[in-house]
PDB file of C-alpha atoms and ligand atoms in Angstrom:
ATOM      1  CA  UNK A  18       0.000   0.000   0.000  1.00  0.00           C
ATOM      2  CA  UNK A  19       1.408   3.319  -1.323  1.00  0.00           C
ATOM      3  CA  UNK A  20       2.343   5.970   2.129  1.00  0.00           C
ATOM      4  CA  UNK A  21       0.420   8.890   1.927  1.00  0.00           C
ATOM      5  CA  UNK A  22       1.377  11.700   4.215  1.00  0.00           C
ATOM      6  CA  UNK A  23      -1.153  12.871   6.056  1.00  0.00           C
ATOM      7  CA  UNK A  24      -1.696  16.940   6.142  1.00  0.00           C
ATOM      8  CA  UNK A  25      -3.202  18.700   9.135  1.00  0.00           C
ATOM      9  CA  UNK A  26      -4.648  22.415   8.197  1.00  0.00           C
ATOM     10  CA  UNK A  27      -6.672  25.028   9.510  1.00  0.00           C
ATOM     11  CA  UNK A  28      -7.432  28.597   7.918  1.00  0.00           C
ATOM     12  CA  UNK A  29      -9.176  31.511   8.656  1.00  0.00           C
ATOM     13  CA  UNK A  30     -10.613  34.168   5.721  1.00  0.00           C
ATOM     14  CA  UNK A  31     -11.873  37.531   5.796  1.00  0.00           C
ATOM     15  CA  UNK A  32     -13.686  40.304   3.355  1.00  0.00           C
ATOM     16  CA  UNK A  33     -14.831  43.605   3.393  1.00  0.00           C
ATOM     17  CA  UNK A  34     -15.592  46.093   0.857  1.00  0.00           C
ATOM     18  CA  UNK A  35     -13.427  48.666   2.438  1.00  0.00           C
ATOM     19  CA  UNK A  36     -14.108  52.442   2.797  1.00  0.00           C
ATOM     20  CA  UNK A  37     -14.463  53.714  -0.374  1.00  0.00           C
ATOM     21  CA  UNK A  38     -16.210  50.983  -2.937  1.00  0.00           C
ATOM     22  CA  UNK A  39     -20.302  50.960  -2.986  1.00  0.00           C
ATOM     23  CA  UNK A  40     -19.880  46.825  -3.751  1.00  0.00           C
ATOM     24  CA  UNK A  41     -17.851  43.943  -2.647  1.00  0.00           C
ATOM     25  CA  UNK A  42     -16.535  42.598  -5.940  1.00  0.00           C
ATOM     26  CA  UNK A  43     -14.064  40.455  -3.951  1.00  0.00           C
ATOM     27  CA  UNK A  44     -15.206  36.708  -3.360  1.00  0.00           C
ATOM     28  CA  UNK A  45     -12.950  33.617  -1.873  1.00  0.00           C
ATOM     29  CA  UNK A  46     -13.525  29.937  -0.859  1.00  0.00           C
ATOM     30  CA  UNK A  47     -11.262  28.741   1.862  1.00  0.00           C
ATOM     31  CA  UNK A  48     -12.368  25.153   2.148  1.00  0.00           C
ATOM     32  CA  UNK A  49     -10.440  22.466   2.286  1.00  0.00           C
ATOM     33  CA  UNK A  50      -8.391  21.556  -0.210  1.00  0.00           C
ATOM     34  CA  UNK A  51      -8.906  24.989  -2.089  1.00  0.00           C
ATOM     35  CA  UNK A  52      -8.318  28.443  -1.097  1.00  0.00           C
ATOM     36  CA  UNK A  53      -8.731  30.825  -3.488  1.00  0.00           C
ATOM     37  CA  UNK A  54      -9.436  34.847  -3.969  1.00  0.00           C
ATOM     38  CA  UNK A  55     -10.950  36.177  -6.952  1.00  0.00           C
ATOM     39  CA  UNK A  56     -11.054  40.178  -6.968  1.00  0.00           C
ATOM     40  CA  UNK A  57     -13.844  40.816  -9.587  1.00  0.00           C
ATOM     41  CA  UNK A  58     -13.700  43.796 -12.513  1.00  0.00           C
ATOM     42  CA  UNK A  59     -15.656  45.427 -15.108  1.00  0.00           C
ATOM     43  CA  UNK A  60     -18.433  47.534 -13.391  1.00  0.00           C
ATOM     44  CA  UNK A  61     -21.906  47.846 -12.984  1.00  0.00           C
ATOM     45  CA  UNK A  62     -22.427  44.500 -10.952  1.00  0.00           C
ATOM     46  CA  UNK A  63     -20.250  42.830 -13.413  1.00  0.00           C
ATOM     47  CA  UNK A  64     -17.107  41.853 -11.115  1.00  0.00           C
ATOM     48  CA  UNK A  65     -19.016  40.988  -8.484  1.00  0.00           C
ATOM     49  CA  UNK A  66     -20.450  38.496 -10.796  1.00  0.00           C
ATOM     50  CA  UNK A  67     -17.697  37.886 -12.070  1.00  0.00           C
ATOM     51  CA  UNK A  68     -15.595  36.940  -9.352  1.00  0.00           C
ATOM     52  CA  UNK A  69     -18.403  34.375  -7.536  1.00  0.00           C
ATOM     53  CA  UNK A  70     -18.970  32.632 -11.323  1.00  0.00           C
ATOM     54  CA  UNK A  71     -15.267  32.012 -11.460  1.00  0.00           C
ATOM     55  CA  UNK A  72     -15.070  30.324  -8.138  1.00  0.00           C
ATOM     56  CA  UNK A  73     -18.365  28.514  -8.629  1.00  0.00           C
ATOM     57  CA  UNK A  74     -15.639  25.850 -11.214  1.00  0.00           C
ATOM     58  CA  UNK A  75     -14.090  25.079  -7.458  1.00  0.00           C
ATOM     59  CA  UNK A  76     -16.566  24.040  -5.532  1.00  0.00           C
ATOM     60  CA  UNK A  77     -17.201  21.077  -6.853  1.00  0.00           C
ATOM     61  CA  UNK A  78     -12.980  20.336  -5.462  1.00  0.00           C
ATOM     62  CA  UNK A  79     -13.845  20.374  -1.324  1.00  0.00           C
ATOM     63  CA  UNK A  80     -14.200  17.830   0.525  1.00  0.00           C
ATOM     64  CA  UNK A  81     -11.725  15.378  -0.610  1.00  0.00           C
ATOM     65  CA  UNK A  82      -7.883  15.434   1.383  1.00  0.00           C
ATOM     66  CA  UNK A  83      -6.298  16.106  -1.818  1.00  0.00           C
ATOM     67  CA  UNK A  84      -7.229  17.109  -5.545  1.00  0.00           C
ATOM     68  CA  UNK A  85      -5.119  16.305  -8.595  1.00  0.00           C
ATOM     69  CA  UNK A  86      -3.400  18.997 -10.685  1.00  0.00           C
ATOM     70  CA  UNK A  87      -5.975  17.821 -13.433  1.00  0.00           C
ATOM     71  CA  UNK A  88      -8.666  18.603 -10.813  1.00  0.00           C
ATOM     72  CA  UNK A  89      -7.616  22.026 -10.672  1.00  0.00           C
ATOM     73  CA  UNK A  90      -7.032  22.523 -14.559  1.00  0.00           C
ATOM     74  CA  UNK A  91     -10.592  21.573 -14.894  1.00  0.00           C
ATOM     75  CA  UNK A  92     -11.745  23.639 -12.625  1.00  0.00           C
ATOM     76  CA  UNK A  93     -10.113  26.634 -14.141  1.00  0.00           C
ATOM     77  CA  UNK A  94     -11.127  25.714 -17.462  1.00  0.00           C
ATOM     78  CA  UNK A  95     -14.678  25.344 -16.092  1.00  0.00           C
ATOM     79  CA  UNK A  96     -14.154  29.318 -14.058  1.00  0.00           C
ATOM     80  CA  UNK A  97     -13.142  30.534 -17.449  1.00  0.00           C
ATOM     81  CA  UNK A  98     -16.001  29.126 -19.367  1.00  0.00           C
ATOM     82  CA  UNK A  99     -18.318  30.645 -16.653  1.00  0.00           C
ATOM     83  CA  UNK A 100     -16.885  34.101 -16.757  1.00  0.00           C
ATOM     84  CA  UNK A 101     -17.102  34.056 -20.643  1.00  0.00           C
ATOM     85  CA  UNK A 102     -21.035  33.559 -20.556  1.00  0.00           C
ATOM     86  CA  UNK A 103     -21.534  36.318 -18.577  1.00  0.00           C
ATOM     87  CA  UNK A 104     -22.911  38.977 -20.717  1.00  0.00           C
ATOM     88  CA  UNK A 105     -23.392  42.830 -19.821  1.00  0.00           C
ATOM     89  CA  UNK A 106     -24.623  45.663 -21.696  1.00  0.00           C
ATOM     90  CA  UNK A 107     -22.534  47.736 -20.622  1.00  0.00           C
ATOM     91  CA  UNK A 108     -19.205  46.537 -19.833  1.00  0.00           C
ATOM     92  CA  UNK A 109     -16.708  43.207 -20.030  1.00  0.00           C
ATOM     93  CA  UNK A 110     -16.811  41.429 -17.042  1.00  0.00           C
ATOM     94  CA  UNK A 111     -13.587  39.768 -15.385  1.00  0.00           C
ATOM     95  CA  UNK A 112     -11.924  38.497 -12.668  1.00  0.00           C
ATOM     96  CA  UNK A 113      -8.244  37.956 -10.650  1.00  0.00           C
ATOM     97  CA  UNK A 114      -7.743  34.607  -9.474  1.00  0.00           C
ATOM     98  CA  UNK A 115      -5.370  33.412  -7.163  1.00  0.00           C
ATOM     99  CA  UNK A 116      -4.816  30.479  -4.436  1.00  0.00           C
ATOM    100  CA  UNK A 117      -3.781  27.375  -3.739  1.00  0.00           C
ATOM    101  CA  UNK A 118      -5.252  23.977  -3.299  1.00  0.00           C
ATOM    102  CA  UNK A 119      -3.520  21.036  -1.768  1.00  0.00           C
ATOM    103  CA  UNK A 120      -2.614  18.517  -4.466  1.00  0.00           C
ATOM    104  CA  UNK A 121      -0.971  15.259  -4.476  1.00  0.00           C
ATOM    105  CA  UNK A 122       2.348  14.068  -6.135  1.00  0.00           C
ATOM    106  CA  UNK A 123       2.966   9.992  -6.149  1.00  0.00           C
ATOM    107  CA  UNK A 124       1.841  10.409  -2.768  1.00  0.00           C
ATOM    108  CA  UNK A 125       2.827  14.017  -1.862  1.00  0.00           C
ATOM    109  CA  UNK A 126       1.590  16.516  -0.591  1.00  0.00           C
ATOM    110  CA  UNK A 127       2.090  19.839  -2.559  1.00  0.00           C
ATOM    111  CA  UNK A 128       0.602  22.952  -3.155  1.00  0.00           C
ATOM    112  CA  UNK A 129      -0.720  23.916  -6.739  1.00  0.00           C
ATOM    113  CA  UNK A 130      -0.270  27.921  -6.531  1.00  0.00           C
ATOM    114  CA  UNK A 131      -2.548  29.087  -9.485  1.00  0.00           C
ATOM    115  CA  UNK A 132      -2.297  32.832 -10.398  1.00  0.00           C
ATOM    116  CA  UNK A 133      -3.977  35.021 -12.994  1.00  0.00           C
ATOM    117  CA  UNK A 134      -4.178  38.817 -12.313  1.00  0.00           C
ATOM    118  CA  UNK A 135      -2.933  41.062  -9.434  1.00  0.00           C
ATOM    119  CA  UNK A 136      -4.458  38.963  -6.684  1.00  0.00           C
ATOM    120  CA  UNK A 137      -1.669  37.019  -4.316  1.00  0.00           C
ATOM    121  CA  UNK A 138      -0.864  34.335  -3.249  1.00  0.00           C
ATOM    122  CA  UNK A 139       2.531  34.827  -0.125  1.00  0.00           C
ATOM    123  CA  UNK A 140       4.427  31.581   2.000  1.00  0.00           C
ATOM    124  CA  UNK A 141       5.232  32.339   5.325  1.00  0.00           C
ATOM    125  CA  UNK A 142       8.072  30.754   6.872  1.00  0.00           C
ATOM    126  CA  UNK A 143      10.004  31.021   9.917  1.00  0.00           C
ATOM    127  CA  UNK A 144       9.077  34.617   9.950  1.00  0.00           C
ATOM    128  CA  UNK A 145       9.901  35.286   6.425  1.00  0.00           C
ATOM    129  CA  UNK A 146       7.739  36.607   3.965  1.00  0.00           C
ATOM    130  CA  UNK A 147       7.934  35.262   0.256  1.00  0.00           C
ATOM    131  CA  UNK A 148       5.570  36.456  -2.745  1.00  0.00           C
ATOM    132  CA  UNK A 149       5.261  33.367  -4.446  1.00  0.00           C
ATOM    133  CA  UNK A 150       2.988  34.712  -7.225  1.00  0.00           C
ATOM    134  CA  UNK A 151       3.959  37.093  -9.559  1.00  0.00           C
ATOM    135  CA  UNK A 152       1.728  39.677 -10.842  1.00  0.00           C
ATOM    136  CA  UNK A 153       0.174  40.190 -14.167  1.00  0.00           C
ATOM    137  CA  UNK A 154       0.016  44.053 -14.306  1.00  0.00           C
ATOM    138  CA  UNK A 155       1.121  47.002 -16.051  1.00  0.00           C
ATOM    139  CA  UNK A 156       3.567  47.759 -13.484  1.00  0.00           C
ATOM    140  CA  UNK A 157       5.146  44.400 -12.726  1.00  0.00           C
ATOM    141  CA  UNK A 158       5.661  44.281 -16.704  1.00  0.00           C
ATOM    142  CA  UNK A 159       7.410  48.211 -16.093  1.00  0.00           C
ATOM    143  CA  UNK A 160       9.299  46.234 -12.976  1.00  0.00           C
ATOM    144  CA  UNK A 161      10.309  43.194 -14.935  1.00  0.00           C
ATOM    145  CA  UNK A 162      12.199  45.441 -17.859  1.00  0.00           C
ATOM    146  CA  UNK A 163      13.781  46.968 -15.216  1.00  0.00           C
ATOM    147  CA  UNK A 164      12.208  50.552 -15.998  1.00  0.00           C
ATOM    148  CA  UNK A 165      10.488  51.033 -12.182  1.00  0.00           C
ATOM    149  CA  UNK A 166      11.833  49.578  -9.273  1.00  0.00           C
ATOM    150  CA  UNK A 167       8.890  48.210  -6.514  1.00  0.00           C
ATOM    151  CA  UNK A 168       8.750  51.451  -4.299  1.00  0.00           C
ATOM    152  CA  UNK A 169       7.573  53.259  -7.558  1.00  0.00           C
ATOM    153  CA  UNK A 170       5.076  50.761  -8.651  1.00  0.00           C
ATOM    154  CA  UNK A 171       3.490  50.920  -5.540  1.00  0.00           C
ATOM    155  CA  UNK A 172       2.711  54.739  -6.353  1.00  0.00           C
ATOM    156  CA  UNK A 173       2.917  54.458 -10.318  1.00  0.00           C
ATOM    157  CA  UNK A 174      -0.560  55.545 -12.139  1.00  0.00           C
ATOM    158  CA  UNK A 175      -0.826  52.220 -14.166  1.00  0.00           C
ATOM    159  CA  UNK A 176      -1.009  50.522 -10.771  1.00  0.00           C
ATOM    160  CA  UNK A 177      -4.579  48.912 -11.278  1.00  0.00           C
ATOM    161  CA  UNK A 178      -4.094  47.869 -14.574  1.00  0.00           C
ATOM    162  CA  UNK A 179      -4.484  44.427 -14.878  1.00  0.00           C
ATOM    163  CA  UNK A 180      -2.820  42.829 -18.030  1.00  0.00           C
ATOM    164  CA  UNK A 181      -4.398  39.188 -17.595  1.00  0.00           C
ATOM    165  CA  UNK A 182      -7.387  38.252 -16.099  1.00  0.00           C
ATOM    166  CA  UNK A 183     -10.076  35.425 -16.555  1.00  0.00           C
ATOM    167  CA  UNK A 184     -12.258  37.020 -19.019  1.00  0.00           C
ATOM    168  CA  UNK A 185     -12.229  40.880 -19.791  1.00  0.00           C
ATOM    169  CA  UNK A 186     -11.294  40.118 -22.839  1.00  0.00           C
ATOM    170  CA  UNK A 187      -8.004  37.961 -21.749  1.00  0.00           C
ATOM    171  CA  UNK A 188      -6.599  35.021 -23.306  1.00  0.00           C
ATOM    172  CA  UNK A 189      -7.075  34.026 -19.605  1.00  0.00           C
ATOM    173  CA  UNK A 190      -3.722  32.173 -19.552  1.00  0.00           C
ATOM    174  CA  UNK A 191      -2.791  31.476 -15.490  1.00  0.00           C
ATOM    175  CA  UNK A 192       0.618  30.358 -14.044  1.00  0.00           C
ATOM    176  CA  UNK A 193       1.077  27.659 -11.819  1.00  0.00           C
ATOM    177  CA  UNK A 194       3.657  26.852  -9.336  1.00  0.00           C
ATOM    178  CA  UNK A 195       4.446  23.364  -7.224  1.00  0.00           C
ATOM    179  CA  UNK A 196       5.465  23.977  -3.870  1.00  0.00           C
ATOM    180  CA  UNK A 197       6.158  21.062  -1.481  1.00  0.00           C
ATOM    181  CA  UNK A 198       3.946  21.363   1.824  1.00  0.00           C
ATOM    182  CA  UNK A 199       6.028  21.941   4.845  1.00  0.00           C
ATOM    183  CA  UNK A 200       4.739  21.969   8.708  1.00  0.00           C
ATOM    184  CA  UNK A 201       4.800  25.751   9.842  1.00  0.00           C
ATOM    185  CA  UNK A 202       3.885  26.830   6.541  1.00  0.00           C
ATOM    186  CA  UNK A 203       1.806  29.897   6.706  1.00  0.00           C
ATOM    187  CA  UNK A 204      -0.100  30.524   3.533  1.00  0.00           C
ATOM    188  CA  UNK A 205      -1.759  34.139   2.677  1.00  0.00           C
ATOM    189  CA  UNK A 206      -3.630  34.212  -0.216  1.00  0.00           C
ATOM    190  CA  UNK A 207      -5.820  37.869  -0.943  1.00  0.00           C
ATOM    191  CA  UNK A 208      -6.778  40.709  -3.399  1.00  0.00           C
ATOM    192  CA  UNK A 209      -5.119  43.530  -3.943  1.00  0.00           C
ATOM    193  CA  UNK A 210      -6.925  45.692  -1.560  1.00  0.00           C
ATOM    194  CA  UNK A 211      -4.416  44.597   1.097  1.00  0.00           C
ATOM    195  CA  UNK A 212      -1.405  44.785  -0.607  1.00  0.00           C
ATOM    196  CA  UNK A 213      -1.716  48.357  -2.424  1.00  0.00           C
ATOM    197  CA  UNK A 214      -2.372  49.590   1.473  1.00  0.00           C
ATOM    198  CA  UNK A 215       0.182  46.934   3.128  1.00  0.00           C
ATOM    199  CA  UNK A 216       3.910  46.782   2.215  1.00  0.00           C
ATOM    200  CA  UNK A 217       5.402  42.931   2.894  1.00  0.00           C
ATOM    201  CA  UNK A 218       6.843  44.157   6.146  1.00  0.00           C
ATOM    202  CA  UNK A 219       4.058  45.254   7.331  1.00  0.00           C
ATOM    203  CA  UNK A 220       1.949  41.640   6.474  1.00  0.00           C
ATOM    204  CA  UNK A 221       4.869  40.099   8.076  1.00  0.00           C
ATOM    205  CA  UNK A 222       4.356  41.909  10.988  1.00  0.00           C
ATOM    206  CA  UNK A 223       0.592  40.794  11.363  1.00  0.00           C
ATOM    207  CA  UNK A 224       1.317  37.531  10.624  1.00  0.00           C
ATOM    208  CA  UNK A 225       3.447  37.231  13.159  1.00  0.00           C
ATOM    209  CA  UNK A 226       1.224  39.299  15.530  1.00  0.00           C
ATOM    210  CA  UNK A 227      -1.528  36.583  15.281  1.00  0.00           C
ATOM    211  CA  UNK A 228      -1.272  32.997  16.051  1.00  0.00           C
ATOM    212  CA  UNK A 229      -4.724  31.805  14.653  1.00  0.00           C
ATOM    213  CA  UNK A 230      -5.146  32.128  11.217  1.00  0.00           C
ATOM    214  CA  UNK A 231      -8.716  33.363  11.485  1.00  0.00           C
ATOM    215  CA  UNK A 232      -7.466  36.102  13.391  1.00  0.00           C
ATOM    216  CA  UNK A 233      -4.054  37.102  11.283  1.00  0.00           C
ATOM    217  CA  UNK A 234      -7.183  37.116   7.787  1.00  0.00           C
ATOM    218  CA  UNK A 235      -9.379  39.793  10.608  1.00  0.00           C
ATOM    219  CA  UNK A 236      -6.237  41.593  11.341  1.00  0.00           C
ATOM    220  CA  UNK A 237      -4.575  42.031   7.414  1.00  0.00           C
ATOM    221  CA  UNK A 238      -8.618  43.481   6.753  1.00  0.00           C
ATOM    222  CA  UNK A 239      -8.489  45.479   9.268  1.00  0.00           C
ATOM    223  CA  UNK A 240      -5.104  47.084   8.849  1.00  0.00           C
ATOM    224  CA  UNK A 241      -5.442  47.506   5.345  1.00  0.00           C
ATOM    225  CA  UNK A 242      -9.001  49.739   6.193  1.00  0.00           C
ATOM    226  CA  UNK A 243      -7.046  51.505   8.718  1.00  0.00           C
ATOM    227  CA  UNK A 244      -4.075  52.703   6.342  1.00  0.00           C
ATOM    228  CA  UNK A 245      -7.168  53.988   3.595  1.00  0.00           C
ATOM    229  CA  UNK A 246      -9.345  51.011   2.843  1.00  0.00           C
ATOM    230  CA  UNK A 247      -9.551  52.603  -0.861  1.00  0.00           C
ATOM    231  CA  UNK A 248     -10.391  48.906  -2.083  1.00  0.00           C
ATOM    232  CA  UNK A 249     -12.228  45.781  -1.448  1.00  0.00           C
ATOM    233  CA  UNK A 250     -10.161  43.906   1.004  1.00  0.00           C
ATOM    234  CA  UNK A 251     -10.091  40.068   1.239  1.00  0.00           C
ATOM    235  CA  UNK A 252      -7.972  37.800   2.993  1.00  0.00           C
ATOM    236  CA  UNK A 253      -7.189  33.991   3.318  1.00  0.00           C
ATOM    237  CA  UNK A 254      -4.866  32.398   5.945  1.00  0.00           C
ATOM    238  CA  UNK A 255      -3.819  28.542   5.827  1.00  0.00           C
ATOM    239  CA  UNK A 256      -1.715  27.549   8.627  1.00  0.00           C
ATOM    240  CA  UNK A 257      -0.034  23.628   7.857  1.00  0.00           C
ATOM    241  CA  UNK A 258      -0.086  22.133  11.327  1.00  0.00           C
ATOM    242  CA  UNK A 259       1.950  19.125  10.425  1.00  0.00           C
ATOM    243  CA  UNK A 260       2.676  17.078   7.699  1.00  0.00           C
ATOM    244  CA  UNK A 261       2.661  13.323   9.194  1.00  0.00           C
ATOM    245  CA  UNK A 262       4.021   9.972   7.106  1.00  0.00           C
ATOM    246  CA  UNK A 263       2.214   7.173   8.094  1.00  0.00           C
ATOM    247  CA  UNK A 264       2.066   4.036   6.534  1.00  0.00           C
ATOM    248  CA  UNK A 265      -0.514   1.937   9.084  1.00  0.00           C
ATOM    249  CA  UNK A 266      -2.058   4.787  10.310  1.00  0.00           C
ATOM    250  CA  UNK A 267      -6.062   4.503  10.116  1.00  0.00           C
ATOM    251  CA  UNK A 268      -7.616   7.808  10.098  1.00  0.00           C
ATOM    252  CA  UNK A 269      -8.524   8.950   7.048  1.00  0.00           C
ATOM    253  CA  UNK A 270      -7.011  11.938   5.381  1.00  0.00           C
ATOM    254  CA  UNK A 271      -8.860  14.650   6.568  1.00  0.00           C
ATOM    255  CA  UNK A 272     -10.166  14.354   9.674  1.00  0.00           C
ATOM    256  CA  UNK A 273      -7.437  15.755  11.202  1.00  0.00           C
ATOM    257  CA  UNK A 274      -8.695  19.054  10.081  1.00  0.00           C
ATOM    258  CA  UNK A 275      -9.679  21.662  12.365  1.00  0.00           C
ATOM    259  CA  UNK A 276     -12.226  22.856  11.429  1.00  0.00           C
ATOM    260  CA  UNK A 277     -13.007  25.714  13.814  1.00  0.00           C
ATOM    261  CA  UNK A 278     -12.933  28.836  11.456  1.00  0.00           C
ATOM    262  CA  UNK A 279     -14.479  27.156   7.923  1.00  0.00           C
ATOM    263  CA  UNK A 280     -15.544  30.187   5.890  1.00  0.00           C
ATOM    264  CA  UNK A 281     -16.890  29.522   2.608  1.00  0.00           C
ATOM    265  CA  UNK A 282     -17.109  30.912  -0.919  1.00  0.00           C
ATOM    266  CA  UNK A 283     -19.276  34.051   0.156  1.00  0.00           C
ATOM    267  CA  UNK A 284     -22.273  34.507  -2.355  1.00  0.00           C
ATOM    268  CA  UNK A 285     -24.572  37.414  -2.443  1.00  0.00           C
ATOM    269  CA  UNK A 286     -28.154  36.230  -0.573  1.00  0.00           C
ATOM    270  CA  UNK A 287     -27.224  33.124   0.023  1.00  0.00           C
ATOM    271  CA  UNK A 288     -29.248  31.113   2.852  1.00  0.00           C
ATOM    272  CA  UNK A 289     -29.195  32.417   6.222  1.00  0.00           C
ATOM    273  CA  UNK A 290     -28.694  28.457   7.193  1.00  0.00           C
ATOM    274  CA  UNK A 291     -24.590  28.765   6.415  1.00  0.00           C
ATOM    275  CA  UNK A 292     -24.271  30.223  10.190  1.00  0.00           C
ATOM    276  CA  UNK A 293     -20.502  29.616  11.576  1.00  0.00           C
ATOM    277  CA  UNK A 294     -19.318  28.635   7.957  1.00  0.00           C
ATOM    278  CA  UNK A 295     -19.747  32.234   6.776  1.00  0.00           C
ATOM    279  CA  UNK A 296     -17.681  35.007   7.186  1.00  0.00           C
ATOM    280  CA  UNK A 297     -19.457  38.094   7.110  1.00  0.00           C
ATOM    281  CA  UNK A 298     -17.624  41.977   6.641  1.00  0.00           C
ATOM    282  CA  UNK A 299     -17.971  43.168  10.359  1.00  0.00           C
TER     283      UNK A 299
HETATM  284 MN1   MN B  22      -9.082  44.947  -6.039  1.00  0.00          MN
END
């Protein structure tokens, strides 16, 4: 019988629409084995659309201990689709997309970073920060040629211009990155409403402020409304417990879960009946 390591997670998330924004176009699922943000575009309703139709493909990927890298090609396939048949009058609707979901190798756990857009997805590690997606914007693209350095972009007017996305007219084209899953990693995954208020030190500096992850998502929202809020803020936090190889051991993958903060994708009016599993903008 093949080992397979077992993977004990827990992960808090948090969203609000920030100071300045009428809407929420934001929208996540942190369930296990996905966590993704998708930070929605185009206007008139049509991001906020956007972004839950895109994550609607994922959905169907919780429950199980582990997803394949197929699983989650499907699934972004299926967001992409989704996005496409929205139709608006008056605009193109898109969406970011960003996260990670917990996929297995010949037995391994690993995580399957998937990025498209200027949402992002950070490891933390022995109190060390590291941007493991890179962004698809103007200014990264000004960064990249060497042109701007990252202090500038940060204050450059091109800042919100998004050069891939999954629809808005995009070839919709994401990267992907395999990272091994390590105990004490801390994963952050969220929109750019946190990071155009938030430099890295100052994430770091939550992170390590907050032990739970529920609480480090509550804090990032909160500190990125408190330095302007000029954006939809939203904010996942995966915290790997322990990654355990055992080849007799019973208990089925999964169970080890905590499951004490379990916010799920957040849809507009859905039932009152999701209680504890919803995180609501406070
Ligand atoms: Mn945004």
């Amino acid at each position: 019988m093949a080992t397979e390591s077992l993977v004990e997670l827990s992960w808090g998330a948090w969203t609000d629409k920030g100071l300045r924004r009428r809407l929420n176009e934001d929208a996540f699922i942190a369930d296990a084995p996905v966590f993704f943000v998708a930070d929605g575009m185009g206007g008139h309703e049509a991001g906020e659309i956007a972004s839950r139709a895109a994550l609607q493909g994922f959905t169907g990927l919780v429950g199980p201990a582990r997803v394949s890298t197929d699983d989650v090609e499907r699934a972004f396939a299926s967001a992409v689709a989704a996005v496409g048949s929205i139709e608006t009058e008056r605009s193109t609707a898109g969406t970011t997309l960003a996260g990670a979901a917990l996929c297995d190798q010949d037995g391994a756990p690993y995580w399957l970073i998937l990025n498209i857009g200027d949402s992002r997805v950070y490891r933390w590690h022995d109190d060390s920060l590291e941007q493991v997606s890179i962004d698809h914007s103007a200014v990264q693209a000004l960064v990249d040629r060497g042109e701007i350095d990252a202090a500038e972009a940060e204050r450059h007017p091109q800042r919100n211009v998004v050069t891939r996305a999954v629809g808005g007219g995009s070839a919709g084209v994401p990267d992907y990155w395999l990272l091994p899953v390590r105990a004490g990693d801390r994963m952050l995954i969220c929109s750019d409403g946190l990071t155009k208020e938030l430099d890295d030190g100052a994430i770091g500096r939550a992170l390590a402020m907050e032990p739970a992850p529920g609480a480090a998502a509550q804090r990032l929202v909160h500190e990125a409304l408190l330095h302007g809020g000029r954006d939809n803020v939203t904010v996942i936090v995966v915290d790997v417990h322990g990654v355990i190889d055992e080849d007799d051991d019973p208990t089925v993958p999964g169970e080890d879960i905590d499951e004490d903060t379990v916010p799920r994708l957040e849809m507009p009016g859905s039932a009152e009946g999701a209680g504890d599993a919803r995180i609501r903008p406070w």
